[in-house]
CSV table of C-alpha atoms in Angstrom, one decimal:
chain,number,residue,atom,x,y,z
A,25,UNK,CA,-161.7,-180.0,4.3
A,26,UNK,CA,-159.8,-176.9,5.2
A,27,UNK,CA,-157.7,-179.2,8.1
A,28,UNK,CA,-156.9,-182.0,5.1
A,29,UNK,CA,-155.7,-178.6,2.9
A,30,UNK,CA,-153.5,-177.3,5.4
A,31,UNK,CA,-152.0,-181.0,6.0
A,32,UNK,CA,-151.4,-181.4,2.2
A,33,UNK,CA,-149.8,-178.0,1.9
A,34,UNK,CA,-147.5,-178.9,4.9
A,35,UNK,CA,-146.5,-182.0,3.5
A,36,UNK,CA,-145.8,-180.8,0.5
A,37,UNK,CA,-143.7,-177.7,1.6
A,38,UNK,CA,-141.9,-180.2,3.8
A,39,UNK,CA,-141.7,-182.9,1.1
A,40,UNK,CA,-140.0,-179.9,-1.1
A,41,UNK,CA,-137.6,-178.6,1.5
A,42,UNK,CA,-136.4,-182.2,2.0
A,43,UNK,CA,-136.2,-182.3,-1.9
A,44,UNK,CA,-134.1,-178.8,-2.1
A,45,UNK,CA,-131.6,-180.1,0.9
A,46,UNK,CA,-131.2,-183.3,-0.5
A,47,UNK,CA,-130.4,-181.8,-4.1
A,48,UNK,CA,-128.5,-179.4,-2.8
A,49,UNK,CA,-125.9,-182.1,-0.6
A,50,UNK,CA,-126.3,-184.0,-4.1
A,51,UNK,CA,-124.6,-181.0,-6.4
A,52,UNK,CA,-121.7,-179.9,-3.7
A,53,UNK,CA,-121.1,-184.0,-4.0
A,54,UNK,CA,-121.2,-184.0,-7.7
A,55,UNK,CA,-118.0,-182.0,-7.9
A,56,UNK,CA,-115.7,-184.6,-6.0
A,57,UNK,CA,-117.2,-188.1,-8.0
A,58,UNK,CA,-119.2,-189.0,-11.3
A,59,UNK,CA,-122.3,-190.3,-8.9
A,60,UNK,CA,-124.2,-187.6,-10.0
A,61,UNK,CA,-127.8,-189.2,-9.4
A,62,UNK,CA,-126.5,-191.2,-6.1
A,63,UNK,CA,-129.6,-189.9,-3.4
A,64,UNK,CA,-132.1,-190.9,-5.8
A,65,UNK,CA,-132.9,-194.0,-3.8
A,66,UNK,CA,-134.0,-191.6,-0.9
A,67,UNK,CA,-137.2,-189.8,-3.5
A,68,UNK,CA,-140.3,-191.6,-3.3
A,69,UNK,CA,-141.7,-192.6,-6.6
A,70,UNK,CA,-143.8,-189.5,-8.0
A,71,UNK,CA,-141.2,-187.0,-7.3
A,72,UNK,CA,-138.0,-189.1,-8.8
A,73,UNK,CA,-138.6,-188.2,-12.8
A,74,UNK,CA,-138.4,-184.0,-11.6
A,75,UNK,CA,-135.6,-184.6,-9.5
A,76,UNK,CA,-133.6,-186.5,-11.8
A,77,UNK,CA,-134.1,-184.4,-14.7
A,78,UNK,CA,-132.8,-181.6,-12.7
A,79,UNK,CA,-130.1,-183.1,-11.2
A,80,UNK,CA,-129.1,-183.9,-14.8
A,81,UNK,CA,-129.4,-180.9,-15.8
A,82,UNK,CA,-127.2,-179.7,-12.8
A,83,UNK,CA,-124.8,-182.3,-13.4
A,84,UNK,CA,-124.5,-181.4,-17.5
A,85,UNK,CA,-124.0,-177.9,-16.3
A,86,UNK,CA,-121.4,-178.8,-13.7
A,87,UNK,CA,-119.5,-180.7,-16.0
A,88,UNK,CA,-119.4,-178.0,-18.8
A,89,UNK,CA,-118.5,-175.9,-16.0
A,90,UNK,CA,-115.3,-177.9,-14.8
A,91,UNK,CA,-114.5,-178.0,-18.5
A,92,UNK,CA,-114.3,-174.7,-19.3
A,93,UNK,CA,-112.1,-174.3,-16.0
A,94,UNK,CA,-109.6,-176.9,-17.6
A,95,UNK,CA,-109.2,-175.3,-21.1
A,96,UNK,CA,-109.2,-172.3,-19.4
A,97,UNK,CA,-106.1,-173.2,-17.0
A,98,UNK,CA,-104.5,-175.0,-20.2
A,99,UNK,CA,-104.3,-172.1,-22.3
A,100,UNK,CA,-102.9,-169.9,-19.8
A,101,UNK,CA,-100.5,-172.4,-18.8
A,102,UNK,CA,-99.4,-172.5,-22.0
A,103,UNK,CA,-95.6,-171.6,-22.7
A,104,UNK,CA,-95.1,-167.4,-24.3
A,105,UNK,CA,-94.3,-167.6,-27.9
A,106,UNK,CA,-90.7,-166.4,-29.4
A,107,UNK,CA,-90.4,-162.6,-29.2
A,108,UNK,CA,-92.0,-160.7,-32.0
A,109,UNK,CA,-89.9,-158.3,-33.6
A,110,UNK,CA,-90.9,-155.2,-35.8
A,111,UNK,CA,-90.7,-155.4,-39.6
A,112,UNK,CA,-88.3,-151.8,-39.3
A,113,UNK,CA,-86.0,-153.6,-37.3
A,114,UNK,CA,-85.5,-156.6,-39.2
A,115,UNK,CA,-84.9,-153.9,-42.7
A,116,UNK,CA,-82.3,-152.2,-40.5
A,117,UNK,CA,-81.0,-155.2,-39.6
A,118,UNK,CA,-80.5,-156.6,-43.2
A,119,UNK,CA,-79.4,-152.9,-43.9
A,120,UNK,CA,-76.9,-152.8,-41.5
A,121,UNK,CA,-75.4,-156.9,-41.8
A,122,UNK,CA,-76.5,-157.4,-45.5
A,123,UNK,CA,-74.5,-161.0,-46.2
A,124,UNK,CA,-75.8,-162.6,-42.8
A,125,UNK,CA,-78.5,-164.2,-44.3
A,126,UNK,CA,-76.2,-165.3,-47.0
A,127,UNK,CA,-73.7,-166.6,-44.7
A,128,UNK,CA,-76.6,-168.6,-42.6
A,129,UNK,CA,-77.8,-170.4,-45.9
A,130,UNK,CA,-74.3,-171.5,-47.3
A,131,UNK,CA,-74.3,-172.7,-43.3
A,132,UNK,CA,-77.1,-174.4,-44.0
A,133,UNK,CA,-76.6,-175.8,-47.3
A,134,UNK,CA,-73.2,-177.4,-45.8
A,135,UNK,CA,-74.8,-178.6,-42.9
A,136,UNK,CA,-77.1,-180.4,-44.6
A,137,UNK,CA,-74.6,-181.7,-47.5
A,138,UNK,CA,-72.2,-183.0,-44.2
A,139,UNK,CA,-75.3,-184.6,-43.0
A,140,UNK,CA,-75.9,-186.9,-45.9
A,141,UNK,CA,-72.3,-187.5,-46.4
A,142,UNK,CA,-72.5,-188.8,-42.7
A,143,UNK,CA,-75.3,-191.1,-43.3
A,144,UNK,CA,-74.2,-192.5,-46.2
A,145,UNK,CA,-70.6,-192.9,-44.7
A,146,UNK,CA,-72.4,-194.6,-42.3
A,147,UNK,CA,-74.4,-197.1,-43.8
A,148,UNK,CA,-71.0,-198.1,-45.8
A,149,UNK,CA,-69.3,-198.6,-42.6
A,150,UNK,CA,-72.1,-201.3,-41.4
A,151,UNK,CA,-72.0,-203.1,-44.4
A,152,UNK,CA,-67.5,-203.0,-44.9
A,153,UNK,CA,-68.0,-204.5,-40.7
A,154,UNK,CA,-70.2,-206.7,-41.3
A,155,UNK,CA,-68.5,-208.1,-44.2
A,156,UNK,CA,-64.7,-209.6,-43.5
A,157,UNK,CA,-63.7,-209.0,-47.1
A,158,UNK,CA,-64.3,-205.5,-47.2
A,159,UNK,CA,-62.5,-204.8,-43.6
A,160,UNK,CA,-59.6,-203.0,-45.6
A,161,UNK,CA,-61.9,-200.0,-46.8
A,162,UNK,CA,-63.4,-199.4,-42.7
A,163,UNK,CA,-60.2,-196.9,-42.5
A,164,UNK,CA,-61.2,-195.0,-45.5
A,165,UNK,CA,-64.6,-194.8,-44.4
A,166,UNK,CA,-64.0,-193.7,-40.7
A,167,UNK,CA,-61.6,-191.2,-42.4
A,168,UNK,CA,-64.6,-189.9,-44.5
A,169,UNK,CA,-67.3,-190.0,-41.5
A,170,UNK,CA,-65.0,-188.3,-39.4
A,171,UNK,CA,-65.0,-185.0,-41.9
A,172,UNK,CA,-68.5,-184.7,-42.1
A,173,UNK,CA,-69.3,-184.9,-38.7
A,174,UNK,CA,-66.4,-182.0,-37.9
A,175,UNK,CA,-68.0,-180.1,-41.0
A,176,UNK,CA,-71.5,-180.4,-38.8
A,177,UNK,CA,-70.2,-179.5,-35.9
A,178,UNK,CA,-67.8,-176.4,-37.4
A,179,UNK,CA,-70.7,-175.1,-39.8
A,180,UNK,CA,-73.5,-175.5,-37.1
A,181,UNK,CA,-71.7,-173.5,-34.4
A,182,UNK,CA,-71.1,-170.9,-37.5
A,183,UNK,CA,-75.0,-170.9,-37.7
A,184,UNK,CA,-75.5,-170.7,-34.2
A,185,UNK,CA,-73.1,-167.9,-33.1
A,186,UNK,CA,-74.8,-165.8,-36.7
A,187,UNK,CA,-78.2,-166.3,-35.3
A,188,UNK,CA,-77.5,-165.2,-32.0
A,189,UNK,CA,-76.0,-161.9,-33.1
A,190,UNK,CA,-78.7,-161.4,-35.7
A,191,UNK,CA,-81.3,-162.2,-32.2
A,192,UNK,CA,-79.4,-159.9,-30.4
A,193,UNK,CA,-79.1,-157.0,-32.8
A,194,UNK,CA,-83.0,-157.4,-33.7
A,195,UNK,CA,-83.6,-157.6,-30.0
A,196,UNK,CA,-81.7,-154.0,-29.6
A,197,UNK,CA,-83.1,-152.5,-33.2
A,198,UNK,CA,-86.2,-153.3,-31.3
A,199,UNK,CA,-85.8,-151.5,-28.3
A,200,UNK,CA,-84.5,-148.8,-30.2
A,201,UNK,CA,-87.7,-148.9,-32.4
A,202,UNK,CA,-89.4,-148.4,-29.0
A,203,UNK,CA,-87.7,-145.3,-28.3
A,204,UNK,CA,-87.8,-143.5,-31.3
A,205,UNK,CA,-91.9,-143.8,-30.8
A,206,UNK,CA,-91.7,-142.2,-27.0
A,207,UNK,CA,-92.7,-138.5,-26.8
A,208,UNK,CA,-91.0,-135.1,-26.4
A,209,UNK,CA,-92.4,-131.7,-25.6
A,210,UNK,CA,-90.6,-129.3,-27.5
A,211,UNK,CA,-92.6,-125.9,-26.5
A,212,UNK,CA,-96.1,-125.5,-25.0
A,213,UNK,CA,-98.1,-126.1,-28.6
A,214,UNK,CA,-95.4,-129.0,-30.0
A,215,UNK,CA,-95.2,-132.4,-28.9
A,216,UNK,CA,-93.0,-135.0,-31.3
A,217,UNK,CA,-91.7,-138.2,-31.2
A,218,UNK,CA,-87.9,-139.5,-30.5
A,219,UNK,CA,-87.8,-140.4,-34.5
A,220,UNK,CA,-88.5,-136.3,-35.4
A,221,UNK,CA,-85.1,-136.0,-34.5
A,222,UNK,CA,-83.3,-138.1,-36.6
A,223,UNK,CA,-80.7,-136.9,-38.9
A,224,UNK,CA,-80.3,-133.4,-37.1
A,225,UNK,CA,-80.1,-133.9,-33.5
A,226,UNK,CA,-77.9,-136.4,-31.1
A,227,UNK,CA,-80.3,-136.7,-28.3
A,228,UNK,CA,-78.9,-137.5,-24.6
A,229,UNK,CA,-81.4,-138.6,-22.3
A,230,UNK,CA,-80.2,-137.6,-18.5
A,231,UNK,CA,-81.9,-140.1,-15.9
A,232,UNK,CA,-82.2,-139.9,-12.2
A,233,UNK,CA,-83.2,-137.9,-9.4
A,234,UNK,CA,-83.8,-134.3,-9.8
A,235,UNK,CA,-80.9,-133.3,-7.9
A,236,UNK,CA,-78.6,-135.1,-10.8
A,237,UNK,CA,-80.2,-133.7,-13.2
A,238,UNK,CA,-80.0,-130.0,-12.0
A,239,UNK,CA,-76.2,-131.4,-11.2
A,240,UNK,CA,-75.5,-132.4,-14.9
A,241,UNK,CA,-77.3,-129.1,-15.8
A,242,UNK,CA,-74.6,-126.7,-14.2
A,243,UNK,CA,-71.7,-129.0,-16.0
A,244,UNK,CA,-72.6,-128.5,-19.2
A,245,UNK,CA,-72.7,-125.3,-19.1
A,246,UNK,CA,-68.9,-124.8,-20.4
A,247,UNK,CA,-69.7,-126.5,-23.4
A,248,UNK,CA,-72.8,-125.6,-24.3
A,249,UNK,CA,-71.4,-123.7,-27.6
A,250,UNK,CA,-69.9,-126.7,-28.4
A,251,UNK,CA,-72.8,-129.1,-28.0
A,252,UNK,CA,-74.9,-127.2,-29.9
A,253,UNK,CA,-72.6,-126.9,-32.9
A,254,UNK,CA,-72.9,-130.6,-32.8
A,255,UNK,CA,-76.4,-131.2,-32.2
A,256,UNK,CA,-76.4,-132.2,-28.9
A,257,UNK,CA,-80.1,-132.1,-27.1
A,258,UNK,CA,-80.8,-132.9,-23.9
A,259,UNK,CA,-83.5,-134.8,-22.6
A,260,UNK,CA,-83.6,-134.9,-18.7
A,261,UNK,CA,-85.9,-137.5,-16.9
A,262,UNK,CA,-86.4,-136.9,-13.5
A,263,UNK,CA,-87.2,-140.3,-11.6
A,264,UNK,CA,-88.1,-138.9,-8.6
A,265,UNK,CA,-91.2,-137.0,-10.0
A,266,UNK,CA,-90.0,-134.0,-8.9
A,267,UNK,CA,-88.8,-130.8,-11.6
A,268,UNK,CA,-85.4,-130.4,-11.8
A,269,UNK,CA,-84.0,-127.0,-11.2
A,270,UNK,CA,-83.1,-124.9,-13.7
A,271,UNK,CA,-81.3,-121.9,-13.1
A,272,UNK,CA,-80.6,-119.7,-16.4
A,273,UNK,CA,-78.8,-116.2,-16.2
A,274,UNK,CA,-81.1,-113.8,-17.2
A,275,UNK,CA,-78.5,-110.4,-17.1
A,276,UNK,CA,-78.6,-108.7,-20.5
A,277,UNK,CA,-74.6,-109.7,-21.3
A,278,UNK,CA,-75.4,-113.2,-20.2
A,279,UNK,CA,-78.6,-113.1,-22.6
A,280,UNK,CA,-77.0,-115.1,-25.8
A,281,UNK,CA,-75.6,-118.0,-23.5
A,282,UNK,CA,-79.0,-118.3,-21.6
A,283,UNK,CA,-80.5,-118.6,-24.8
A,284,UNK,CA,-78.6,-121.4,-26.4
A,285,UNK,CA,-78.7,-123.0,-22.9
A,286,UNK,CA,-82.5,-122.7,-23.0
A,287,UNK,CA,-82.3,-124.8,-26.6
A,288,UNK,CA,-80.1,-126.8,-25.3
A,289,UNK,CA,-82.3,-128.3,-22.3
A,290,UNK,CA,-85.6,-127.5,-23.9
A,291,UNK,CA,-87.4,-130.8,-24.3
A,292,UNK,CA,-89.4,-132.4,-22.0
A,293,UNK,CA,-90.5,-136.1,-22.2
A,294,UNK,CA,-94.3,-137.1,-22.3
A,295,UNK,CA,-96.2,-139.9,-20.7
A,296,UNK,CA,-93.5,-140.8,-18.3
A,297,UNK,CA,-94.9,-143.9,-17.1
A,298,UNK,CA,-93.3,-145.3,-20.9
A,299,UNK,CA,-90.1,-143.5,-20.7
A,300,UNK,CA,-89.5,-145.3,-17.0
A,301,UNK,CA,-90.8,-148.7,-18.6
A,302,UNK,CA,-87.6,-148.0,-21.3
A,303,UNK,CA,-85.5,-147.1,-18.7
A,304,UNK,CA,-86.1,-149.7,-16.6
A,305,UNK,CA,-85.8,-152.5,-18.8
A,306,UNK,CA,-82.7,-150.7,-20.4
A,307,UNK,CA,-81.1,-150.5,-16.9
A,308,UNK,CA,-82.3,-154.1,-16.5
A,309,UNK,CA,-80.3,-155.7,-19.5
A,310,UNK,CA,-76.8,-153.7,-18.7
A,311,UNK,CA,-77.5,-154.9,-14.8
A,312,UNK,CA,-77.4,-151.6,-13.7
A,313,UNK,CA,-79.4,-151.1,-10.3
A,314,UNK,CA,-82.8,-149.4,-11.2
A,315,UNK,CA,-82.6,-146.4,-8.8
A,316,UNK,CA,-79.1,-145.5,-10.7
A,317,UNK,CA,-78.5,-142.1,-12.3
A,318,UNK,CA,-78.0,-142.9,-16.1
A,319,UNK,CA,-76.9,-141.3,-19.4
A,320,UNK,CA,-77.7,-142.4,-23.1
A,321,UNK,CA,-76.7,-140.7,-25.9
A,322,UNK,CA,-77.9,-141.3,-29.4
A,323,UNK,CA,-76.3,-141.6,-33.2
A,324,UNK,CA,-78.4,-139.1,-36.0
A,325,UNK,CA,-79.6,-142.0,-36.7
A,326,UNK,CA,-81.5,-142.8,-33.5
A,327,UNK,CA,-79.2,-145.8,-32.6
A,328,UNK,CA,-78.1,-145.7,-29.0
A,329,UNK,CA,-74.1,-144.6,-29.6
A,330,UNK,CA,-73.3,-145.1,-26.0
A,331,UNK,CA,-74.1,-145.5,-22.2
A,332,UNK,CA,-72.9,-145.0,-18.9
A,333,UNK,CA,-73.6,-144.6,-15.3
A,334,UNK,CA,-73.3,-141.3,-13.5
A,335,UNK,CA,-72.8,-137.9,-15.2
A,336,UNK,CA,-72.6,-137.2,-18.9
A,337,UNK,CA,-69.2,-136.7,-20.0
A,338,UNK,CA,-70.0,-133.4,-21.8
A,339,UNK,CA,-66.0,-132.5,-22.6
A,340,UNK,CA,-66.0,-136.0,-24.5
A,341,UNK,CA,-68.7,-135.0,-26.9
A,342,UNK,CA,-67.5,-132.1,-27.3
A,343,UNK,CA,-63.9,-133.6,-28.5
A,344,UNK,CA,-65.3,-136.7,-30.1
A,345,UNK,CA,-68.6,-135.6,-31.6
A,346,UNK,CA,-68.1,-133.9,-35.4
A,347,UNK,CA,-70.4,-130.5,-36.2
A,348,UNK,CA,-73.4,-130.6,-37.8
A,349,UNK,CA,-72.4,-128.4,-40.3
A,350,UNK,CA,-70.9,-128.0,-43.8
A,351,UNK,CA,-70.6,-131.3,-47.1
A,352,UNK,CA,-70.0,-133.8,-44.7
A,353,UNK,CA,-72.8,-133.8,-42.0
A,354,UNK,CA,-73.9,-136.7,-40.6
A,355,UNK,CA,-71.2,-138.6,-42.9
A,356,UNK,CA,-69.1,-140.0,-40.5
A,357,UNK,CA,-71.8,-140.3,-37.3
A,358,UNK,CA,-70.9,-144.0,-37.0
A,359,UNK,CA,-67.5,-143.3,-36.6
A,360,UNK,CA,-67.3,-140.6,-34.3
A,361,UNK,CA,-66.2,-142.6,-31.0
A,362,UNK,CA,-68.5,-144.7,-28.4
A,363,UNK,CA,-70.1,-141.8,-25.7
């Protein structure tokens, strides 16, 4: 009895290890063909209905598996939608361009007016050919066919060239949106975004190595008065990682001008990891090289007034800038020159 037990259980763990290998060959083969249930011919009778439930089972599984993978692969394959632009930027758009939208429905109103002028010139111009007696009007109707489709043409490029600049402006509103939401350190205790400065200061961001910076520093100092009375602030980003060095004139009769130099240089910009992100894609669109030294200097309004490469011209802000002081403030911002 005990020989014909230990005989049985060998069998068995055999019959079961030829089971698992042969279902195991079965579902790497699965993957490659729909003959899911191919090596059932090789299971004797009594063990066929377990194995080819499971392999069933394996197969469902397998299946749903692989179809998951495809959705999966399809969705991310799928194309980026349009760009997304922020609700302030399209009101400052409108603000800013108020009869574009205007100008874009008249566009399309024509557009669609020339249209069905077209198609109904053209329908006439099948019937006057196929019909010898009315072969006199086919000039008229050309004549007629040939206006609409020139007012088409003329009003859609009208629609095309108005929705490209209103892209374009909503695409730079945007990235101005961006900015104003960066971060600057005024003191130890104060930090305040781009947009706390609106209507009181003209920020200009300094970008570039530390060395630059500390450059641009000693330039301005000549017209630091002058910056000041016109609400210049500076914002220096040093994209080297390193601080930029600052050296104020701390003698007693140098102690007004160190102060107002002090105010003048005294933010500091936060998370940097954004600011470079800005920069980058600013430097980017203009095709500027990304390790270039850069200026931009801002409207009261937080609109980007100008741009350059290299050093700030601090004597042209000076000149062109108007003072933040007195009835008109601020009045003529958009109209005080392109730096």
């Amino acid at each position: 009895m005990h020989m014909l037990a230990n005989t049985s259980v060998i069998t068995m763990a055999a019959s079961s290890s030829v089971l698992v290998a042969q279902f195991s060959y079965s579902a790497a083969s699965s993957f490659t063909g729909p003959k899911c249930l191919g090596f059932s011919r090789h299971l004797n009778r009594h063990e066929s209905g377990f194995i080819l439930s499971t392999a069933t089972l394996s197969c469902t599984l397998q299946r749903r598996t692989r179809l998951r993978c495809l959705i999966t692969c399809s969705a991310s394959d799928e194309p980026t939608s349009s760009p997304q632009f922020s609700s302030d930027a399209k009101i400052r758009s409108e603000v800013l361009t108020p009869f574009r939208s205007v100008r874009m429905f008249f566009y399309l109103a024509f557009i669609a007016s020339a249209s069905l002028g077209g198609l109904i010139a053209t329908t006439q111009l099948i019937g006057a050919l196929s019909n010898p007696s009315r072969a006199a009007e086919v000039p008229k109707i050309l004549e007629g066919l040939g206006i609409d489709i020139a007012a088409v043409s003329v009003f859609a490029f009208l629609y095309s060239g108005d929705n490209n600049a209103k892209n374009a402006q909503l695409a730079r509103l945007t990235r101005e949106e961006n900015l104003s939401n960066l971060k600057l350190r005024v003191n130890e205790k104060k930090v305040v975004p781009v947009n706390a400065f609106r209507g009181f200061a003209r920020l200009v961001i300094v970008s570039g190595p530390s060395s630059f910076i500390s450059e641009s520093f000693k330039f301005s100092e000549p017209f630091t008065e002058g910056l000041l009375e016109r609400g210049v602030l500076v914002v220096p980003f040093a994209t080297d990682g390193e601080l930029p060095d600052f050296q104020f004139d701390e003698s007693e009769e140098m102690k007004e001008l160190t102060g107002k130099r002090k105010r003048l240089w005294q933010l500091n910009p936060v998370l940097l990891t954004e600011w470079s992100k800005w920069l980058d894609e600013q430097k980017k669109l203009a095709n500027v090289s990304s390790d270039s030294p850069v200026y931009l200097s801002l409207r009261l309004d937080g609109r980007v007034r100008g741009s350059g490469v290299g050093y700030p011209p601090w004597n042209a802000f000076v000149a062109q800038l108007p003072p933040i002081k007195g009835l008109w403030t601020g009045l003529f911002d958009g109209f005080d020159g392109r730096v």
